[in-house]
PDB file of N, CA and C in Angstrom:
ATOM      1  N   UNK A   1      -9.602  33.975  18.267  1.00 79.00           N
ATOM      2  CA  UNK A   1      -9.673  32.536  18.125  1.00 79.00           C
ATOM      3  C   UNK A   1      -8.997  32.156  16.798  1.00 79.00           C
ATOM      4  N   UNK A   2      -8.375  31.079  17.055  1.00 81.00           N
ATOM      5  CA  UNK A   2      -7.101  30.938  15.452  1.00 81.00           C
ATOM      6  C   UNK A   2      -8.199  30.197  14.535  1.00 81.00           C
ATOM      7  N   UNK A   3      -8.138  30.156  13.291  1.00 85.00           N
ATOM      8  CA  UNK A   3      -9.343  29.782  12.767  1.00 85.00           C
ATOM      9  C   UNK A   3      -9.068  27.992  12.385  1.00 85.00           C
ATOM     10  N   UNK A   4     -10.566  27.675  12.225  1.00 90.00           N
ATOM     11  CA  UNK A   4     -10.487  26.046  11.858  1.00 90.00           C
ATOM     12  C   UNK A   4     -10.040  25.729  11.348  1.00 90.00           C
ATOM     13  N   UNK A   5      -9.227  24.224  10.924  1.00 91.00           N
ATOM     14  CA  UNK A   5      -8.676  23.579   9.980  1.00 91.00           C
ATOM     15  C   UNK A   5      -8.978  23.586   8.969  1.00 91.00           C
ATOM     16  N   UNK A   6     -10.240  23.150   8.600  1.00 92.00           N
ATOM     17  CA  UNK A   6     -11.287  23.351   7.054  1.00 92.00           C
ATOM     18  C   UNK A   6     -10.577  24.188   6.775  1.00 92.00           C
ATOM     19  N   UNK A   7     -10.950  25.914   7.695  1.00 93.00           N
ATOM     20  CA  UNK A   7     -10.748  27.014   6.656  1.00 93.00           C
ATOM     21  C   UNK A   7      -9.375  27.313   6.235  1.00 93.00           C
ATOM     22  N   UNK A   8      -8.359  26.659   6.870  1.00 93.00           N
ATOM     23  CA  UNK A   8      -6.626  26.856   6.747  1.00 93.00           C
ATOM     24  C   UNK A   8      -6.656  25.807   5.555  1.00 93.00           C
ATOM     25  N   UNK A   9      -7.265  24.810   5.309  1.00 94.00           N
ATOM     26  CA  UNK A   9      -7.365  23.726   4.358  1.00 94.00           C
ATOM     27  C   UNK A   9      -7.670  24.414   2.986  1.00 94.00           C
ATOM     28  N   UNK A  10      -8.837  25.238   3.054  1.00 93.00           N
ATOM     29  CA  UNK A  10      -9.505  25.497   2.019  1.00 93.00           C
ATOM     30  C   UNK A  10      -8.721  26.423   1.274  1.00 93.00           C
ATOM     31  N   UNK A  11      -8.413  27.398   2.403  1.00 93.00           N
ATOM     32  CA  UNK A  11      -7.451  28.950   1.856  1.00 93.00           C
ATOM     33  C   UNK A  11      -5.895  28.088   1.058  1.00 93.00           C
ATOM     34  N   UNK A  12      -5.322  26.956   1.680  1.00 94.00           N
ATOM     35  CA  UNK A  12      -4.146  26.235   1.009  1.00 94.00           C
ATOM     36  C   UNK A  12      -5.269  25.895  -0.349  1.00 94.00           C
ATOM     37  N   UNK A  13      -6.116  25.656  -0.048  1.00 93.00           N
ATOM     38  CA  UNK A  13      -6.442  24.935  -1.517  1.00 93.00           C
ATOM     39  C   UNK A  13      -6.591  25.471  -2.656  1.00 93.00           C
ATOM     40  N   UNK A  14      -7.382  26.825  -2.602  1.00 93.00           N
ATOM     41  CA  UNK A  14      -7.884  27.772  -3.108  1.00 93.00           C
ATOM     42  C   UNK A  14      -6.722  28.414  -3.645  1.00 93.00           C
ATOM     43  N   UNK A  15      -5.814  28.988  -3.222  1.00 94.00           N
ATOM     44  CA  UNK A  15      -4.435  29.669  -3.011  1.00 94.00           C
ATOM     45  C   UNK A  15      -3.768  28.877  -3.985  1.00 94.00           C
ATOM     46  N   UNK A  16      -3.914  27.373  -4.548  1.00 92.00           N
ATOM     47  CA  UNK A  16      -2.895  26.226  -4.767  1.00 92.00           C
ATOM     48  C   UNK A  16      -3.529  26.554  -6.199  1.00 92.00           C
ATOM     49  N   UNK A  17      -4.739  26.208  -6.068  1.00 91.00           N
ATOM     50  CA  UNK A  17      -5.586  26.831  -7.704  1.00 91.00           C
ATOM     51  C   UNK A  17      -5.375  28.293  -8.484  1.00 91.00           C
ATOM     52  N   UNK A  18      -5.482  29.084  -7.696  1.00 95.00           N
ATOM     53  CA  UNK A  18      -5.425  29.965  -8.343  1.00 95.00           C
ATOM     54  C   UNK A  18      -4.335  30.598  -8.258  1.00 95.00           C
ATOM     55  N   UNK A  19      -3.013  30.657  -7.650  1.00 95.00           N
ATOM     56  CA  UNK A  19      -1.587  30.901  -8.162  1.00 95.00           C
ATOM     57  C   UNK A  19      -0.795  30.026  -8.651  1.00 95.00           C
ATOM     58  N   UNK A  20      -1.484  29.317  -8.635  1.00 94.00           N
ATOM     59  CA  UNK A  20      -0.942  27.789  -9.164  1.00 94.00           C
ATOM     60  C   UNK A  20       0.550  27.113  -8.442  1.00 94.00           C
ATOM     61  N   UNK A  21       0.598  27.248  -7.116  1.00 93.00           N
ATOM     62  CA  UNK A  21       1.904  27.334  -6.545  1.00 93.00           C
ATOM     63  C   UNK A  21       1.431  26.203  -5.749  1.00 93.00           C
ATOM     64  N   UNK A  22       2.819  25.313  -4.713  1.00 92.00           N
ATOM     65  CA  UNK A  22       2.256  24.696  -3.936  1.00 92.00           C
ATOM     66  C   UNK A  22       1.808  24.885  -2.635  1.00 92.00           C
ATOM     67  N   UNK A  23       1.882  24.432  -1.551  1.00 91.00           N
ATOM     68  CA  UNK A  23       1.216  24.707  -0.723  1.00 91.00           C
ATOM     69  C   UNK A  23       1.720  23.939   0.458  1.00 91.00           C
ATOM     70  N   UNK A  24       1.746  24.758   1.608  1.00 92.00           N
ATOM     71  CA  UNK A  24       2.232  23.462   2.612  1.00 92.00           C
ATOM     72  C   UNK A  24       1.132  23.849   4.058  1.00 92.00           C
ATOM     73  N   UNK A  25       0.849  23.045   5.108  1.00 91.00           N
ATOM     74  CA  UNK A  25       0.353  23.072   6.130  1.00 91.00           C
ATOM     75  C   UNK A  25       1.097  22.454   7.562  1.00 91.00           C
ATOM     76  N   UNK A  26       1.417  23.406   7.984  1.00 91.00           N
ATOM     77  CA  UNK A  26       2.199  23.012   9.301  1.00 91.00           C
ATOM     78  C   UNK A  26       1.304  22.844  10.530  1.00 91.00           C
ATOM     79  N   UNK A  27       1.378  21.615  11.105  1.00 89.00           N
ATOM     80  CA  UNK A  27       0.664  20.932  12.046  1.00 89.00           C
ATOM     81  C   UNK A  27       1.493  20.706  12.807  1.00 89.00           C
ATOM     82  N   UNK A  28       1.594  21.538  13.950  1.00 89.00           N
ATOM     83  CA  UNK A  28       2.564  21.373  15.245  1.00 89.00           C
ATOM     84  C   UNK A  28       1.803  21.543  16.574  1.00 89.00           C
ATOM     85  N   UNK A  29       2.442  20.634  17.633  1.00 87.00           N
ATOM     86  CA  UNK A  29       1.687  20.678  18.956  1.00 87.00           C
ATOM     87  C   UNK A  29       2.240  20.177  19.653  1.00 87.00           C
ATOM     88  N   UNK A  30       2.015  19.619  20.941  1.00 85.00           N
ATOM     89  CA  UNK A  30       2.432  19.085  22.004  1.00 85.00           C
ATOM     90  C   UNK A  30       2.247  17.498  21.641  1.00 85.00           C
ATOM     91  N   UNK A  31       2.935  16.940  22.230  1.00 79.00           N
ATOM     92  CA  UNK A  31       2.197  15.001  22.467  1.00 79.00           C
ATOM     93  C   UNK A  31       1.028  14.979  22.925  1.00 79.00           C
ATOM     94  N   UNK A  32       0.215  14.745  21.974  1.00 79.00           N
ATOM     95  CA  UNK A  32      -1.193  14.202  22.427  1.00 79.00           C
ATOM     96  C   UNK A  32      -1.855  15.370  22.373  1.00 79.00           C
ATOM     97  N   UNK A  33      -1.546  16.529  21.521  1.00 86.00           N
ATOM     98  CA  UNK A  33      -2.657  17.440  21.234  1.00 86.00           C
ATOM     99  C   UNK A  33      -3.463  17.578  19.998  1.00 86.00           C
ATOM    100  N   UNK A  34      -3.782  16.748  19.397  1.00 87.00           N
ATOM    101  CA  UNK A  34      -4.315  16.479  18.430  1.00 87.00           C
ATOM    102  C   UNK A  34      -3.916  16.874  17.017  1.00 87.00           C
ATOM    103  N   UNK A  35      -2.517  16.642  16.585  1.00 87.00           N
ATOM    104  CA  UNK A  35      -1.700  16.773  15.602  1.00 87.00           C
ATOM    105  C   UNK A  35      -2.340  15.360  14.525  1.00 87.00           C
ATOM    106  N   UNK A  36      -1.893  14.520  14.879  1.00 84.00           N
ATOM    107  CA  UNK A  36      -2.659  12.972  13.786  1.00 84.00           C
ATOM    108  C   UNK A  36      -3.864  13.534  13.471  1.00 84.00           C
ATOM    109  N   UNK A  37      -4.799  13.093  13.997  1.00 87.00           N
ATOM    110  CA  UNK A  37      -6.149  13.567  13.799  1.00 87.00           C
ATOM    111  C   UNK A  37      -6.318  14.703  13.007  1.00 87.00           C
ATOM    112  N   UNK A  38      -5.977  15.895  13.291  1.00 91.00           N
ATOM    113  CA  UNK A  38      -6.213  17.344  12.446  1.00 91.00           C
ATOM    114  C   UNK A  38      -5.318  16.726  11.181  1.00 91.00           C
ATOM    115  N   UNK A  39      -4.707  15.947  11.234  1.00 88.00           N
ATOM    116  CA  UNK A  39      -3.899  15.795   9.742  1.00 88.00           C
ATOM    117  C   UNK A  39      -5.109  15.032   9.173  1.00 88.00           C
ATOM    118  N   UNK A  40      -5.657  14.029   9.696  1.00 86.00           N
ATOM    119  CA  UNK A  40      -6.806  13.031   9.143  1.00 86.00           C
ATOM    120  C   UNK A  40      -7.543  13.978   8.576  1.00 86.00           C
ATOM    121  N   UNK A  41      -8.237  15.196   9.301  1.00 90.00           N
ATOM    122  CA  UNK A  41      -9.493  16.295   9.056  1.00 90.00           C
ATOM    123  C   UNK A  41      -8.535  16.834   7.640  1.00 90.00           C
ATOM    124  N   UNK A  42      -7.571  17.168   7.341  1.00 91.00           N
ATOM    125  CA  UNK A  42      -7.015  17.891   6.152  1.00 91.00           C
ATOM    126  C   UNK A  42      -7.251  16.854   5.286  1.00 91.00           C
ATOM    127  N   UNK A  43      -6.602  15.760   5.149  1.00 87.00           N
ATOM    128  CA  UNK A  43      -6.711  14.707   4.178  1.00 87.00           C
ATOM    129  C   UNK A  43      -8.020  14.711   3.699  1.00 87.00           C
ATOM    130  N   UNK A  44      -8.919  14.381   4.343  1.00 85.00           N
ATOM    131  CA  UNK A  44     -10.279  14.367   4.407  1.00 85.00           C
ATOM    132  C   UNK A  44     -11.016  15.365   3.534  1.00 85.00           C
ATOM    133  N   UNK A  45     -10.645  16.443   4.156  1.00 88.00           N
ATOM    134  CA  UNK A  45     -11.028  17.594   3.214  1.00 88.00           C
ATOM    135  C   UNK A  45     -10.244  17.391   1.556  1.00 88.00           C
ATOM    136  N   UNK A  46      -9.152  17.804   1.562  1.00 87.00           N
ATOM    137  CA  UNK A  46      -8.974  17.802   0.036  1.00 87.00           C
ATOM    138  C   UNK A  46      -8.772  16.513  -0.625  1.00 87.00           C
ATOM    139  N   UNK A  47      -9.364  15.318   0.264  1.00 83.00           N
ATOM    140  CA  UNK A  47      -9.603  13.696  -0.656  1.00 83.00           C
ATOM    141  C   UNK A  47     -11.232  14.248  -1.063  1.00 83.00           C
ATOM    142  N   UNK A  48     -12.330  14.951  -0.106  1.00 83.00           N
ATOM    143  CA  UNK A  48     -13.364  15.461  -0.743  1.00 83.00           C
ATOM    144  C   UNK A  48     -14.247  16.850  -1.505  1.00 83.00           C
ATOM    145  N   UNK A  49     -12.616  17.338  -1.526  1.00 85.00           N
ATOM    146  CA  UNK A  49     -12.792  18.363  -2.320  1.00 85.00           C
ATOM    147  C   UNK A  49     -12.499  18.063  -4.162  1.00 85.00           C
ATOM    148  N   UNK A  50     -11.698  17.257  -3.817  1.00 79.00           N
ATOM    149  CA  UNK A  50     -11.182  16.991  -5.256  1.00 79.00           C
ATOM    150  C   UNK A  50     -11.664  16.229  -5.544  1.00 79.00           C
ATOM    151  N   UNK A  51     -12.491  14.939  -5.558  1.00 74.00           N
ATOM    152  CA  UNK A  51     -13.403  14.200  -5.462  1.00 74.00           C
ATOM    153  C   UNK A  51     -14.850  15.077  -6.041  1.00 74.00           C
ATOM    154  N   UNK A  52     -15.211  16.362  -5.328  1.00 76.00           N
ATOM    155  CA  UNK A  52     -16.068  16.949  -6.079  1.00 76.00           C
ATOM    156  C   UNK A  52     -16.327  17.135  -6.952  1.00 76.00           C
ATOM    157  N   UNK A  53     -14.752  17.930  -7.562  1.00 70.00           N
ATOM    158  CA  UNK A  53     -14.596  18.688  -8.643  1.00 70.00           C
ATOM    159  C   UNK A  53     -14.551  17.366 -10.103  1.00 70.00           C
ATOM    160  N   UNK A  54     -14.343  16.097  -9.716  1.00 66.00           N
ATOM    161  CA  UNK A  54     -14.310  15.239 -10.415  1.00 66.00           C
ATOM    162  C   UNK A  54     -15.558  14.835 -10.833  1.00 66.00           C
ATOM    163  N   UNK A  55     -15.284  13.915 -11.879  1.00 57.00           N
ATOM    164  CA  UNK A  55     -16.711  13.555 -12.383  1.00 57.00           C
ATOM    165  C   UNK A  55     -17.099  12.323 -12.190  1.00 57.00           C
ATOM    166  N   UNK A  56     -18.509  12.216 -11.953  1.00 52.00           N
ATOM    167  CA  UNK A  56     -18.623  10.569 -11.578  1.00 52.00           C
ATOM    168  C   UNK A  56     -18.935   9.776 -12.474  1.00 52.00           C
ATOM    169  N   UNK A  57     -18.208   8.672 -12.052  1.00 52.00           N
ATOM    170  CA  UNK A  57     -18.046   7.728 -12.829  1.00 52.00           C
ATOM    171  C   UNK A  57     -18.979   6.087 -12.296  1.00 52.00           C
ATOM    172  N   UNK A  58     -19.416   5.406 -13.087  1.00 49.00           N
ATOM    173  CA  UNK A  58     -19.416   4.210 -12.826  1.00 49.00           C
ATOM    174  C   UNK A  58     -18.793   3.285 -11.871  1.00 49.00           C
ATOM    175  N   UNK A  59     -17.812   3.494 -12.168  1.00 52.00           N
ATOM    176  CA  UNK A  59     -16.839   3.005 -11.436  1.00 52.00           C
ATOM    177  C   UNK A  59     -16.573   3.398  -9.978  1.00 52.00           C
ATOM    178  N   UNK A  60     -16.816   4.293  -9.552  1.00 50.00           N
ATOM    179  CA  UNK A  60     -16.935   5.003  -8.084  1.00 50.00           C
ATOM    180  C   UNK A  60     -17.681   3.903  -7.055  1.00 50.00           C
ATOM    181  N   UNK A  61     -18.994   3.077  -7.510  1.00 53.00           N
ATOM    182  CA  UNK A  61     -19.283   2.337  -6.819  1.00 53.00           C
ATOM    183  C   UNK A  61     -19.091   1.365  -6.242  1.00 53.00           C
ATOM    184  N   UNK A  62     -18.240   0.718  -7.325  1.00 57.00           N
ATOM    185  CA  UNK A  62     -17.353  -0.390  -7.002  1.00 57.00           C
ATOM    186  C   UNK A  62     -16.056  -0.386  -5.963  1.00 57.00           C
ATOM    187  N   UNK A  63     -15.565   0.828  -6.441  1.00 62.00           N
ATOM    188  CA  UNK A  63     -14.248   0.957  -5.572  1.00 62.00           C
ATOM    189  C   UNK A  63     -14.652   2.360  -4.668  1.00 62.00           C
ATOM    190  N   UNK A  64     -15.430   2.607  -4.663  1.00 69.00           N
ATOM    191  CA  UNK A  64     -15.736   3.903  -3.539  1.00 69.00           C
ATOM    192  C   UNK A  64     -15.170   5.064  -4.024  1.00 69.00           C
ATOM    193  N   UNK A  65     -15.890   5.841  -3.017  1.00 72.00           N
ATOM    194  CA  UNK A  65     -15.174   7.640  -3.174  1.00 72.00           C
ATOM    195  C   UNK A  65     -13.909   7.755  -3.161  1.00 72.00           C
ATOM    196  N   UNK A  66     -12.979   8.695  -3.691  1.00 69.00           N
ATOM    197  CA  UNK A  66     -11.791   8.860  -3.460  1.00 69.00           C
ATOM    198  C   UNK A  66     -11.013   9.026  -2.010  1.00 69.00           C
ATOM    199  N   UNK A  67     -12.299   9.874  -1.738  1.00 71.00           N
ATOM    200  CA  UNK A  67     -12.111   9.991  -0.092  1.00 71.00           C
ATOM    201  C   UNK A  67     -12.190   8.752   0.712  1.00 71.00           C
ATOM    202  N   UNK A  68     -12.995   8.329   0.298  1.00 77.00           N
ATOM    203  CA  UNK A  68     -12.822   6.662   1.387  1.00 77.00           C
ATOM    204  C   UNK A  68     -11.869   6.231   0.853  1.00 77.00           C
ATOM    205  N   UNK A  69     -11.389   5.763  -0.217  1.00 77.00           N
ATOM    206  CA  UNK A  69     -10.042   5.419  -0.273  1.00 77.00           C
ATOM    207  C   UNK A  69      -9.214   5.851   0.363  1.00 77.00           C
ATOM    208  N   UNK A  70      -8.564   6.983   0.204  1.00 76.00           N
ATOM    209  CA  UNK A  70      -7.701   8.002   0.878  1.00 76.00           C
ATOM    210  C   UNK A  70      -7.865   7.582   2.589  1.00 76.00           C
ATOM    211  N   UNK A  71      -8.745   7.722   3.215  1.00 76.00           N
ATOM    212  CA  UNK A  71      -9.209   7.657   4.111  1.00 76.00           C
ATOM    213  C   UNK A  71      -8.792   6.213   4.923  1.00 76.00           C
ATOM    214  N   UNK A  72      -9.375   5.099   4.305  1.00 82.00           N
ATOM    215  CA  UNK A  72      -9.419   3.884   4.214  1.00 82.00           C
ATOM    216  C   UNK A  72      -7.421   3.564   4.315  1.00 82.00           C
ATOM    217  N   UNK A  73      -7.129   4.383   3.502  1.00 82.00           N
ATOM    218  CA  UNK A  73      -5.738   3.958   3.172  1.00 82.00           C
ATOM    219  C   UNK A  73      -4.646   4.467   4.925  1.00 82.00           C
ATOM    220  N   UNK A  74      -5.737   4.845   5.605  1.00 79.00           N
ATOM    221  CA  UNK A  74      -4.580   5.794   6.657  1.00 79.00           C
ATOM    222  C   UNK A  74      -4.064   4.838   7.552  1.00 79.00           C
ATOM    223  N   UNK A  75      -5.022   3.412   7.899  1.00 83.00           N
ATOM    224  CA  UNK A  75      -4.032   2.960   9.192  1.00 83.00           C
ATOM    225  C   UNK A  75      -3.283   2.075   8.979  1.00 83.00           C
ATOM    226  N   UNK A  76      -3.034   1.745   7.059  1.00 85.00           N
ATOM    227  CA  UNK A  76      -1.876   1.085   6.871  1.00 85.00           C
ATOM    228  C   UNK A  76      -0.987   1.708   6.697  1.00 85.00           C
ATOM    229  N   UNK A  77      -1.289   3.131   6.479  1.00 80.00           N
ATOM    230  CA  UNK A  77       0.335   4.352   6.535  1.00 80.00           C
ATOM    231  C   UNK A  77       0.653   4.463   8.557  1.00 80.00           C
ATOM    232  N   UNK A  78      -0.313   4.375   8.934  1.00 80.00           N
ATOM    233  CA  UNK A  78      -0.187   4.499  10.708  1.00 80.00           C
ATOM    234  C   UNK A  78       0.471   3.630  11.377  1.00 80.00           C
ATOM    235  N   UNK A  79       0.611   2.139  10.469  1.00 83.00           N
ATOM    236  CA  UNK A  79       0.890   0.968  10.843  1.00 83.00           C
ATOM    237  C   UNK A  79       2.615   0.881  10.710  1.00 83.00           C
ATOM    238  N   UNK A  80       3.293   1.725   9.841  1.00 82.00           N
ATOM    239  CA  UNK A  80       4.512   1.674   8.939  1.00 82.00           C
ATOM    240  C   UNK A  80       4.676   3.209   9.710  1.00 82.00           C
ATOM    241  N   UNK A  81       4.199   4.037  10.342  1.00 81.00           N
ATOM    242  CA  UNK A  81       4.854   5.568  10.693  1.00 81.00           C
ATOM    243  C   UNK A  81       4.554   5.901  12.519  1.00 81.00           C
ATOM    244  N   UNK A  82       3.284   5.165  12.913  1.00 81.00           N
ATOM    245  CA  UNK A  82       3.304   5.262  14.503  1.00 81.00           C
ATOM    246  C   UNK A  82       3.730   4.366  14.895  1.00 81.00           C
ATOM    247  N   UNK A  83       3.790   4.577  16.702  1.00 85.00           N
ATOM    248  CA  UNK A  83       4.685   3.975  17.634  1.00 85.00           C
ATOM    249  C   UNK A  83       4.071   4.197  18.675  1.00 85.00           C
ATOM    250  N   UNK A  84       3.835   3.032  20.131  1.00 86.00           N
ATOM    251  CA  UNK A  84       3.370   3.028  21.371  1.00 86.00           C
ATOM    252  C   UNK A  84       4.536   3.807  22.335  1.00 86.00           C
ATOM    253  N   UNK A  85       3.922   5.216  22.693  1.00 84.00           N
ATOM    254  CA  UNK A  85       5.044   6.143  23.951  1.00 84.00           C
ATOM    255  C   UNK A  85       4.435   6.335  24.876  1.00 84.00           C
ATOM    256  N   UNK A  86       5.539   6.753  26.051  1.00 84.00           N
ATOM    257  CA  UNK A  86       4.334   6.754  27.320  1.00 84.00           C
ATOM    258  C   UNK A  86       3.145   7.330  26.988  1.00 84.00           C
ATOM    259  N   UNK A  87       3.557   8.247  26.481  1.00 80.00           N
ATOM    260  CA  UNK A  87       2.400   9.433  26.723  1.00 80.00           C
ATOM    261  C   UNK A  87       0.857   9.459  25.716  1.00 80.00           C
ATOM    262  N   UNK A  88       1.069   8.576  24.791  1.00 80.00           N
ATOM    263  CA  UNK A  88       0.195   7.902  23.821  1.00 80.00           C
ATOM    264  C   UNK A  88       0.029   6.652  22.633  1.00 80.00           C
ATOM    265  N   UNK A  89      -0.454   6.120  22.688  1.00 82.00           N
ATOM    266  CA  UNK A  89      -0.263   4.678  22.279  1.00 82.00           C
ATOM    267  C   UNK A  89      -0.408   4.578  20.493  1.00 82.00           C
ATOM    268  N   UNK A  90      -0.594   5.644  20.347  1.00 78.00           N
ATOM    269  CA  UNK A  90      -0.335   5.666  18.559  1.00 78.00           C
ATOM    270  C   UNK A  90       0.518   7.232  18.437  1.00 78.00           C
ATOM    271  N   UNK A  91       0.926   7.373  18.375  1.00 79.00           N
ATOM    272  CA  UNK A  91       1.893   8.295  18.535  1.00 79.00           C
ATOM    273  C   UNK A  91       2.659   7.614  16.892  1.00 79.00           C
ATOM    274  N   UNK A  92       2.580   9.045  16.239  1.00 75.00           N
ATOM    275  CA  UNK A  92       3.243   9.280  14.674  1.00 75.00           C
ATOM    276  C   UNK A  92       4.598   9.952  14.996  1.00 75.00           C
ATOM    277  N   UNK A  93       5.250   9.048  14.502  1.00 68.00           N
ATOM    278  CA  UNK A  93       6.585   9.508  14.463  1.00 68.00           C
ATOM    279  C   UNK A  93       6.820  10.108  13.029  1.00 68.00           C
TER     280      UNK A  93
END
């Protein structure tokens, strides 16, 4: 079984820290096999990983977690990068 996203997330992350190199994640599939989404689950993860490692602030309440930001910020990037195709109606180009 190929392993979860988290853990392909975490090992890029981990890997990024401690060789200090960058890191890339290739998300490939068919139309409509859940490529967007698993990108959402990555974001997600290292908007609340790094968010951890940070310190809280005052200010967090007002303007939210980093992760909800991040998060928050996706369907105006969806709005400017997807497109309605036969085969699915938000479809990321």
């Amino acid at each position: 079984m190929p392993p979860h996203i988290f853990s392909i997330s975490d090992n890029a992350y981990h890997n990024m820290l401690q060789d200090r190199e960058n890191q890339s994640i290739l998300i490939t599939g068919e139309s409509g096999a859940g490529k967007t989404e698993n990108t959402k689950k990555v974001i997600s993860y290292f908007a609340m990983v790094a968010a951890a490692t940070k310190k809280e602030d005052d200010d967090t309440v007002k303007k939210g977690t980093l992760e909800d930001q991040i998060v928050q910020a996706n369907p105006v990037l969806e709005a400017y990068g997807n497109a309605k195709t036969n085969r699915n109606n938000n479809s990321s180009r």
